[in-house]
Each structure stands twice: as structure tokens, then as C-alpha cells.
PDB file of C-alpha atoms and ligand atoms in Angstrom:
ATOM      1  CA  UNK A 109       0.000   0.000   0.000  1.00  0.00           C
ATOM      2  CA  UNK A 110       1.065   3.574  -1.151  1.00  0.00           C
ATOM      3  CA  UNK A 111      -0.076   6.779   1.000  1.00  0.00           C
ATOM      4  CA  UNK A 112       0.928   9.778  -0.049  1.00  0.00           C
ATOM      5  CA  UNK A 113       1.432  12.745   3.104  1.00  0.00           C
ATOM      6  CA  UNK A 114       1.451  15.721   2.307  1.00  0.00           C
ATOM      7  CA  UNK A 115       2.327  19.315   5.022  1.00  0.00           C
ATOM      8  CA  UNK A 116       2.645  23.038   3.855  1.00  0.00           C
ATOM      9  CA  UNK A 117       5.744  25.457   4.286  1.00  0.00           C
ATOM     10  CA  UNK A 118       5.493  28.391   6.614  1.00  0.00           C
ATOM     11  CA  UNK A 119       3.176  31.225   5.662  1.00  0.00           C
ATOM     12  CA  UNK A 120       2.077  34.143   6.835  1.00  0.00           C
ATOM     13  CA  UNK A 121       5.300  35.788   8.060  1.00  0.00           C
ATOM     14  CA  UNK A 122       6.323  32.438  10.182  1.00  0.00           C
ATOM     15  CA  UNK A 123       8.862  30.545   9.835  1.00  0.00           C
ATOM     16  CA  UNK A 124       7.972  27.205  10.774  1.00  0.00           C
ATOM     17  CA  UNK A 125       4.926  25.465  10.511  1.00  0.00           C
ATOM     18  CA  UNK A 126       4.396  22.330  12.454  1.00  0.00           C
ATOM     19  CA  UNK A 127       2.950  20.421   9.441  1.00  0.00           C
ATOM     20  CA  UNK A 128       6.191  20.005   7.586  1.00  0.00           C
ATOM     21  CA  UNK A 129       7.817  19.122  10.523  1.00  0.00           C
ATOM     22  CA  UNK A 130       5.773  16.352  11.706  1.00  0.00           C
ATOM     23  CA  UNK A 131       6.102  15.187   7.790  1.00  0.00           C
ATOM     24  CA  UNK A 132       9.668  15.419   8.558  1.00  0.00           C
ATOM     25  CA  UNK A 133       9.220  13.060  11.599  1.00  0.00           C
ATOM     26  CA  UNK A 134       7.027  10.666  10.601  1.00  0.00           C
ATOM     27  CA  UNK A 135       7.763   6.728  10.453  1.00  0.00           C
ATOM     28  CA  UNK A 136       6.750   4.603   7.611  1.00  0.00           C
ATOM     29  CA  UNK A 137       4.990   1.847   9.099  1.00  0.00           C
ATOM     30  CA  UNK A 138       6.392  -1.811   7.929  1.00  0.00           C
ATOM     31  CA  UNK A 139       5.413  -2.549   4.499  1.00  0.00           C
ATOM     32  CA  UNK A 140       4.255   0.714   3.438  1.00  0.00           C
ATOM     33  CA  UNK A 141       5.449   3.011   0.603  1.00  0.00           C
ATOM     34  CA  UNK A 142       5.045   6.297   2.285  1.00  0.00           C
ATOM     35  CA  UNK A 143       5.705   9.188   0.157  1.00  0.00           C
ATOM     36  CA  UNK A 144       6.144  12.554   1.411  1.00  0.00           C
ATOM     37  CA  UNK A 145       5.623  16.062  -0.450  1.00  0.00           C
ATOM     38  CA  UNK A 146       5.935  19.303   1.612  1.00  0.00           C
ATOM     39  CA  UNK A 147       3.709  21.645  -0.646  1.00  0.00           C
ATOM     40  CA  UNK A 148       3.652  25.510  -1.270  1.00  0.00           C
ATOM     41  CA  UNK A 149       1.227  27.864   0.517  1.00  0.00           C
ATOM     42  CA  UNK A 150      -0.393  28.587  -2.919  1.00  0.00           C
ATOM     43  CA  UNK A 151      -3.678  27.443  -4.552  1.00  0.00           C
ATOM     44  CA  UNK A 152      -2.565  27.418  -8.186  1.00  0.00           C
ATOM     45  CA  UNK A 153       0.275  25.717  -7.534  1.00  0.00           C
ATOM     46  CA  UNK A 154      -1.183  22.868  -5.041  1.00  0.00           C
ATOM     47  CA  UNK A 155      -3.600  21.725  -7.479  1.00  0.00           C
ATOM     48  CA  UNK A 156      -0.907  21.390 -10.429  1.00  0.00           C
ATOM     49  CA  UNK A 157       1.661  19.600  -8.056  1.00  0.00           C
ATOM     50  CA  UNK A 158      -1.216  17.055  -6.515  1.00  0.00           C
ATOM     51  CA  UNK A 159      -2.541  16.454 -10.060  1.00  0.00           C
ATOM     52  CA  UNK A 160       1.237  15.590 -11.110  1.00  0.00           C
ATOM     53  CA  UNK A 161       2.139  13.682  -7.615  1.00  0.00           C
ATOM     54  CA  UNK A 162      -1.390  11.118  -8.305  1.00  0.00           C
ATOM     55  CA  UNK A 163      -0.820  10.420 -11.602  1.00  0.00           C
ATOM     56  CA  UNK A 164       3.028   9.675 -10.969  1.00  0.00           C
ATOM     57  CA  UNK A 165       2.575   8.054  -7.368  1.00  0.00           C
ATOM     58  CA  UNK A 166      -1.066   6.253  -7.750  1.00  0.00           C
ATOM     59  CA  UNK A 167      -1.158   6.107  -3.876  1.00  0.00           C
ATOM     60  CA  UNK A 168      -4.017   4.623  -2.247  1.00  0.00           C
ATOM     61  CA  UNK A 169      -4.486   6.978   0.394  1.00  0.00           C
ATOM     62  CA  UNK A 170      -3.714  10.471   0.727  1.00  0.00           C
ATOM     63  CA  UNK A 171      -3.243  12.350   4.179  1.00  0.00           C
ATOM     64  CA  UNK A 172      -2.832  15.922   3.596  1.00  0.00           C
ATOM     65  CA  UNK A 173      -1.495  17.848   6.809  1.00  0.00           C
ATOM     66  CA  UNK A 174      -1.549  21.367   7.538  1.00  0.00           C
ATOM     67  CA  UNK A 175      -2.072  24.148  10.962  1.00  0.00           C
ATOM     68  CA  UNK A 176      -5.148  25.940  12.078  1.00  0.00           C
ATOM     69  CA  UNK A 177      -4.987  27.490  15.802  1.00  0.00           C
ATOM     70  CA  UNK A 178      -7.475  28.825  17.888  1.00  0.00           C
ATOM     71  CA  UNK A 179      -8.333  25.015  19.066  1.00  0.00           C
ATOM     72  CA  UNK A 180      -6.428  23.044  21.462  1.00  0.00           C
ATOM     73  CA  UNK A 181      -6.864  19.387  19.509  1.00  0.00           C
ATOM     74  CA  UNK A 182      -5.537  17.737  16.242  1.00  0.00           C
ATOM     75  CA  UNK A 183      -8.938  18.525  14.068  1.00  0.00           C
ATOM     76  CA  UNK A 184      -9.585  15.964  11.619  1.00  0.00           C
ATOM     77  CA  UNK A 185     -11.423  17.539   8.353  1.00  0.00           C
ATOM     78  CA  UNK A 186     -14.908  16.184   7.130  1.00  0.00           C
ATOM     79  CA  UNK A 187     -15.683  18.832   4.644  1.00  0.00           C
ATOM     80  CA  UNK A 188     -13.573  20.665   1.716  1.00  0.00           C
ATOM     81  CA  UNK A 189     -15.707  23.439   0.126  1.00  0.00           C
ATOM     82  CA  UNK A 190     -15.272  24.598  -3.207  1.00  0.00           C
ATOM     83  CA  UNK A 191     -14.210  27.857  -2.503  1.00  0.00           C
ATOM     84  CA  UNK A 192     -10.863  29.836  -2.356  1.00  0.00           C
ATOM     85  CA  UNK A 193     -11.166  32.515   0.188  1.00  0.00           C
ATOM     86  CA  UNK A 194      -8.429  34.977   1.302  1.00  0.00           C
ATOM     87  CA  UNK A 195     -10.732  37.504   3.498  1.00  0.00           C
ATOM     88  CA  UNK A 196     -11.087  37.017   7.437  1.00  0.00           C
ATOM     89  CA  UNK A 197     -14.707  36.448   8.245  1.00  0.00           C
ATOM     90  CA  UNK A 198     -15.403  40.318   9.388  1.00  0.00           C
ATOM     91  CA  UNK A 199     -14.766  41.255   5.843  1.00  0.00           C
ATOM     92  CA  UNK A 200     -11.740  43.207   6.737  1.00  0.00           C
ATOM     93  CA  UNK A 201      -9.003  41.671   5.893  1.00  0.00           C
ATOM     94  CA  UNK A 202      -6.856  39.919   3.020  1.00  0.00           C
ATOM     95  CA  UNK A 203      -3.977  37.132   3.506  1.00  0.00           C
ATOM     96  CA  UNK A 204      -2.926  36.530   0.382  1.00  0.00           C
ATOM     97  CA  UNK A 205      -0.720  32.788  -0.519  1.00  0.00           C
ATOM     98  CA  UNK A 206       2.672  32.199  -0.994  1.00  0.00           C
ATOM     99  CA  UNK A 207       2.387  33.180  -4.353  1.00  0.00           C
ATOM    100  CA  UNK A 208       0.504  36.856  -3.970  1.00  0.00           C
ATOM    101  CA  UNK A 209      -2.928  35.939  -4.863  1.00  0.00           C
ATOM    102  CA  UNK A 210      -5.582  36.528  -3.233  1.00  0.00           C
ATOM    103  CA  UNK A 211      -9.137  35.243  -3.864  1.00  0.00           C
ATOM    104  CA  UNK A 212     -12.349  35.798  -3.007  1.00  0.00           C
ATOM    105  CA  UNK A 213     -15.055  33.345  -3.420  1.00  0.00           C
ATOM    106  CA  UNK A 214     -13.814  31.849  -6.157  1.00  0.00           C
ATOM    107  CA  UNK A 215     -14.618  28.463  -6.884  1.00  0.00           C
ATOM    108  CA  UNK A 216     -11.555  25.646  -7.272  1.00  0.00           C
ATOM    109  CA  UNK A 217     -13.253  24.088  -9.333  1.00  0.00           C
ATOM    110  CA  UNK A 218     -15.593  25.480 -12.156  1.00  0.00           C
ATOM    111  CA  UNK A 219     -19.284  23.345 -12.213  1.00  0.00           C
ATOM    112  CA  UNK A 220     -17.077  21.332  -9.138  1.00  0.00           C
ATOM    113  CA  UNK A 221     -19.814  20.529  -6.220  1.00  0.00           C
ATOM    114  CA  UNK A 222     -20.529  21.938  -3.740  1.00  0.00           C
ATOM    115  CA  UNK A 223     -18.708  20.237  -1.014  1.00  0.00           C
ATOM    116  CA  UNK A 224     -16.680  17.206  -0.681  1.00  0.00           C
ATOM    117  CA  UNK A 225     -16.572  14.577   2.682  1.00  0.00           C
ATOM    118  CA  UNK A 226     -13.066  13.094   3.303  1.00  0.00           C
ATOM    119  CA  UNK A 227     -13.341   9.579   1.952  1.00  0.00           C
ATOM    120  CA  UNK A 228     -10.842   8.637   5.275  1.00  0.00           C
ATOM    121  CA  UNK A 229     -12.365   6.658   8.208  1.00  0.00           C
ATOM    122  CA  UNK A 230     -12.986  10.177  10.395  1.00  0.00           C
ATOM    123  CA  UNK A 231     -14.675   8.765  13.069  1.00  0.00           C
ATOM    124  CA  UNK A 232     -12.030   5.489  13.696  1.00  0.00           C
ATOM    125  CA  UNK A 233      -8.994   8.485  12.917  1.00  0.00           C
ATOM    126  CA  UNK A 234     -10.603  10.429  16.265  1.00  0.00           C
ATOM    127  CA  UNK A 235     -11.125   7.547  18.050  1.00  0.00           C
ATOM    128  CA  UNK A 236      -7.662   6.278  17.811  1.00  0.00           C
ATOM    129  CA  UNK A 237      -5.872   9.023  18.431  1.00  0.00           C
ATOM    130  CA  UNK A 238      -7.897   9.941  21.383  1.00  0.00           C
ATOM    131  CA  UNK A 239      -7.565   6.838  23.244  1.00  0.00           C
ATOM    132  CA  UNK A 240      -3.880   7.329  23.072  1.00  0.00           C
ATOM    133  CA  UNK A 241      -4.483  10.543  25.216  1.00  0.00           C
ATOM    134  CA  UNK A 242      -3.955  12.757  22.175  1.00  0.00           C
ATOM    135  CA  UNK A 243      -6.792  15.420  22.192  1.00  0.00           C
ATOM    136  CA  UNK A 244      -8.413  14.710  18.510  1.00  0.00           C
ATOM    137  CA  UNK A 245     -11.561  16.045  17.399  1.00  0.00           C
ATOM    138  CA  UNK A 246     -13.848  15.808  14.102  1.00  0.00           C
ATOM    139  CA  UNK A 247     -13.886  18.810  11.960  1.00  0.00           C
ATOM    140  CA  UNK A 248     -16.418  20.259   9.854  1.00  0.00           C
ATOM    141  CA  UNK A 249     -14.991  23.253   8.240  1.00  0.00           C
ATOM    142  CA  UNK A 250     -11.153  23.210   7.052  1.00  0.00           C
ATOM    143  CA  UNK A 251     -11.314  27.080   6.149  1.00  0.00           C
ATOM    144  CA  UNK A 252     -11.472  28.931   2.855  1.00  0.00           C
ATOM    145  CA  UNK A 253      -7.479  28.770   2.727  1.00  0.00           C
ATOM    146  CA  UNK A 254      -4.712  26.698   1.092  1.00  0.00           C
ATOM    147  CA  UNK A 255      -5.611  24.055   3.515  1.00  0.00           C
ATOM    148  CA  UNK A 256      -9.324  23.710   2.183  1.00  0.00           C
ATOM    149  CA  UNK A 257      -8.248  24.003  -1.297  1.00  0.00           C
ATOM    150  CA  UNK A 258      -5.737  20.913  -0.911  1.00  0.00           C
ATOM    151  CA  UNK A 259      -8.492  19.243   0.595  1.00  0.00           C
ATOM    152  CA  UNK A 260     -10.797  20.113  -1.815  1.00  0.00           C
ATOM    153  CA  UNK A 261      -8.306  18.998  -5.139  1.00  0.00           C
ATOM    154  CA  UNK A 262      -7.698  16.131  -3.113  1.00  0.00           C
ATOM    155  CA  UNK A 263     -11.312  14.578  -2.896  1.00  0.00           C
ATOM    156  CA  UNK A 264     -11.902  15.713  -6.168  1.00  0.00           C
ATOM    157  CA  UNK A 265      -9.175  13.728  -7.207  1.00  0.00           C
ATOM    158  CA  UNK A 266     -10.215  10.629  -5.465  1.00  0.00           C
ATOM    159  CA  UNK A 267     -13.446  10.226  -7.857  1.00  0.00           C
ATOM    160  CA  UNK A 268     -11.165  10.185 -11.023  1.00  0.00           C
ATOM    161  CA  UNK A 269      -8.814   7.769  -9.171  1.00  0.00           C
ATOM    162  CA  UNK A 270     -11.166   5.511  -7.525  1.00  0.00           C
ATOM    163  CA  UNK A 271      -9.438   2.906  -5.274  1.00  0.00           C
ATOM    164  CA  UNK A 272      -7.712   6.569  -3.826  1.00  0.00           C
ATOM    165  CA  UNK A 273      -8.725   7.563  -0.610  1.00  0.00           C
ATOM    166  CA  UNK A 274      -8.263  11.275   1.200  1.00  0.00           C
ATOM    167  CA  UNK A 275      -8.571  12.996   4.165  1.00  0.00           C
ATOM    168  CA  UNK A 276      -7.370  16.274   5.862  1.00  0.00           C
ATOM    169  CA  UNK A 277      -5.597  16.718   9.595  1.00  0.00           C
ATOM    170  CA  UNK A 278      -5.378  20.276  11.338  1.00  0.00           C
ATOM    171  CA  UNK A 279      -2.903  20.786  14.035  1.00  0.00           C
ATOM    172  CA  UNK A 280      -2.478  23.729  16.183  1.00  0.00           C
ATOM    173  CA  UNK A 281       0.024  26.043  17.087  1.00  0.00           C
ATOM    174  CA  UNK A 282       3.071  24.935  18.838  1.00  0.00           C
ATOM    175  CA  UNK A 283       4.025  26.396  22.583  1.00  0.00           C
ATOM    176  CA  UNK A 284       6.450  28.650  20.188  1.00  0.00           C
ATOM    177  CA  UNK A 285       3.955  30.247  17.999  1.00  0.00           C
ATOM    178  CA  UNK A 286       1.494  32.241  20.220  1.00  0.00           C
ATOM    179  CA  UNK A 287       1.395  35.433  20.463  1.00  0.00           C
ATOM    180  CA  UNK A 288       3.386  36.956  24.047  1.00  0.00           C
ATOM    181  CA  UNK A 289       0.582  37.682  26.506  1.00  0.00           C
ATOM    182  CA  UNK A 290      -2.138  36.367  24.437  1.00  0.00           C
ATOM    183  CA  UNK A 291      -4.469  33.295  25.818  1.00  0.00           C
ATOM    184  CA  UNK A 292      -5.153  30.788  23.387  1.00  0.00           C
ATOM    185  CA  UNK A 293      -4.748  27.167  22.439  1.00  0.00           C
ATOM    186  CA  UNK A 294      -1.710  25.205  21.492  1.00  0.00           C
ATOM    187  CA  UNK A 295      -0.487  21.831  21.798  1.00  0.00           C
ATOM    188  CA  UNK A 296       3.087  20.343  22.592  1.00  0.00           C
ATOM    189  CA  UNK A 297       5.060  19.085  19.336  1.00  0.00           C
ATOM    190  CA  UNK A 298       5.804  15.520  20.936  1.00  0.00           C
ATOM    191  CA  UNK A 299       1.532  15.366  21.476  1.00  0.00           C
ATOM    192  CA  UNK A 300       1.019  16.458  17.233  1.00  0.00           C
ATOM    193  CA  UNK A 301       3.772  13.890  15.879  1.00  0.00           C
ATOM    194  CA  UNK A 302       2.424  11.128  18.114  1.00  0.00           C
ATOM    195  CA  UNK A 303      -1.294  12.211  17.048  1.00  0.00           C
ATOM    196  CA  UNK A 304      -0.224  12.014  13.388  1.00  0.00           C
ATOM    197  CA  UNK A 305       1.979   8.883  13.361  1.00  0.00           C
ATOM    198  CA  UNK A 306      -0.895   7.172  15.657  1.00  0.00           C
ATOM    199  CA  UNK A 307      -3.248   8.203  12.352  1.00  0.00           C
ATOM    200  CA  UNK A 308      -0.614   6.776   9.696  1.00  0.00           C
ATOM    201  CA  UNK A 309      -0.279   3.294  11.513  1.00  0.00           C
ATOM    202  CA  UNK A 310      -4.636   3.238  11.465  1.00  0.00           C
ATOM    203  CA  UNK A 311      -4.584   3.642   7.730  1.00  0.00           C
ATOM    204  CA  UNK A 312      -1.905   1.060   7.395  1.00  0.00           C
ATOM    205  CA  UNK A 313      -3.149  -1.549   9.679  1.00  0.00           C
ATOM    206  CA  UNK A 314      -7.141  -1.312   8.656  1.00  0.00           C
ATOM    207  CA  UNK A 315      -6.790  -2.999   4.940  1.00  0.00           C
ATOM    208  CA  UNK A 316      -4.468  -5.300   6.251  1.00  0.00           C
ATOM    209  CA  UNK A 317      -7.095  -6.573   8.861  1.00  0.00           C
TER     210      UNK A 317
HETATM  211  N1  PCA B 130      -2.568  26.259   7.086  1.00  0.00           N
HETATM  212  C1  PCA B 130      -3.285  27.081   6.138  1.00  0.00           C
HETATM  213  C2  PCA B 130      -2.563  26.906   4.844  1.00  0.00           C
HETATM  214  C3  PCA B 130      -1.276  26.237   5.173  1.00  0.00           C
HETATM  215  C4  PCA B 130      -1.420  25.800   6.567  1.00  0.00           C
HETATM  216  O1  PCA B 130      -0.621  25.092   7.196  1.00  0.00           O
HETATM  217  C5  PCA B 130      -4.773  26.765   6.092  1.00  0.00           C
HETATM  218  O2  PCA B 130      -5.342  26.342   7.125  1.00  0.00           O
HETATM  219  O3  PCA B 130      -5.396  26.964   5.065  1.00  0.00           O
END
């Protein structure tokens, strides 16, 4: 079996994101091809390079990684939208990508649905990962950012390739990354790498059962 991981660079005027370096970390468990891709915070670019990476690879699941904060648990994504969305929710704002764009409402895919639900296992993901005393909780929005977009390619992907499975994991920010004086949520590196290598071994081990 072939899964394909996949983390984002630092964006947004950091420079690390905890993504990459759990993809950095992560064990391939026995008898799996695990391929690795660290992609660019950029939407045109993600959905050429994941296009590329399936046909080439053919893995049978993908497990796309990438950071949200403001909650203090690995966040396991049900739902990509198909929408590319730069502006913070009180209209204000713009964060463009990696790249310099910056969309609004545009869909990633033209006549694309909707909405896709990760074809992963969400439920047995959460439940595994929280029994190892790794706060994990289901998801139901992954954003309007890179992160959804990947997501979004990703699934839409999976009904061209059918035996291809996806999903999407959020982790928060590290100890490191919040803001001086600020409350907020975060969650120890050691607790994200064991949460994501705890998710890798599930996918391995459930077609082998
Ligand atoms: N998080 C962003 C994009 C890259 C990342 O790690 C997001 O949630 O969309």
C-alpha cells in the first residue's frame, strides 16, 4: 500500500509550521510506501503539483497535513468546500498565498460541487488518536485557505482515481507560535507527531485486517 502525506511550508510571516515538521518526523509503518511532499502555501500551484504527484505516485491513500490554531486538539477535516477565500470572516481583511494571490469566493473548481466529505475513516482516525491521550476532534470546516483548497483537489481527485482515498488533519500552534501575553490554544510538538503517526499506523493496519 502507497499513502501519499502531504504538510505546507510556513506562511504568513512564520517561519515554521508544524505540518512540515511532523512530515519530517514521521515513520513509515512496515510494508508501506510512504511518500512525502511538503507543498507551497499557494492554490494554483497545489492543485498542479497534486494532479502531477497522483498520476506519478497512484497512492491509495492520501493524508494531507496542515495548521489551524485557535483550538487546542488535532482537528480531523470532514468537509472541503469549493471555494478559495483569502478575506477574514469580518470582511476586513486579506492574507494573500505564498504566491501573492488573493481570492475571493472563487470556486476551485468550475461546475465542481458543492462540497466534498473526506473519503478517510474520520470517526475510527478520532477515536484512535484519542484513546492514546492525544486530544483529537472531528472537523467540519477546514477554512477557505490553502488548507481547504488541498483538501478540496484532493477529494476531487479521489473520484477520477477511484481505489484513492483522502482525508485532511489540522494541528495547532506549537508552545512557540502564540502570540506573548495572548491566551489561546496550542499543543506540545511531541503530542502532534504522536497524534499524526498514531493516524498513519490506522490507515496502514485497517486494509491489512
Ligand atoms: N494552514 C493554512 C494553509 C497552510 C497551513 O498550514 C490553512 O489552514 O489553510
Amino acid at each position: 500500500m502507497k499513502i501519499l502525506l502531504t504538510a505546507f511550508e510556513p506562511f504568513n510571516g512564520r517561519d515554521i509550521n508544524p505540518s512540515q515538521m511532523i512530515l519530517e518526523r514521521i515513520k513509515a509503518p512496515e510494508d508501506i510506501d510512504l511518500v512525502k511532499r511538503v507543498l507551497p502555501v499557494e492554490f494554483d500551484a497545489t492543485t498542479q503539483i497534486l494532479e502531477e504527484l497522483v498520476e506519478k505516485e497512484r497512492p491509495d491513500i492520501i493524508l494531507s497535513l496542515g495548521q489551524a490554531g485557535n483550538v487546542p486538539n488535532i482537528a480531523v477535516e470532514r468537509v472541503a468546500i469549493n471555494m478559495d477565500n483569502c478575506r477574514s470572516s469580518d470582511g476586513i481583511k486579506e492574507l494573500p498565498d505564498s504566491a501573492g494571490v488573493t481570492y475571493v469566493d472563487r470556486p476551485i473548481i468550475k461546475d465542481g460541487p458543492d462540497a466534498y466529505f473526506a473519503t478517510l475513516p474520520v470517526w475510527d482516525i478520532v477515536k484512535a488518536v484519542n484513546k492514546e491521550d492525544v486530544l483529537c476532534r472531528a472537523s467540519y470546516s477546514a477554512g477557505t485557505y490553502v488548507c481547504n483548497h488541498v483538501m478540496y483537489v484532493c477529494c476531487h481527485l479521489a473520484t477520477q482515481y477511484k481505489n484513492m482515498r483522502t482525508g485532511f488533519v489540522h494541528v495547532p500552534f506549537l508552545p512557540e507560535q502564540m502570540p506573548k501575553g495572548m491566551p489561546g490554544f496550542c499543543m506540545e510538538f511531541s503530542d502532534m507527531l504522536k497524534g499524526v503517526q498514531i493516524i498513519i499506523d490506522y490507515l496502514a493496519g485497517e486494509k491489512n485486517d
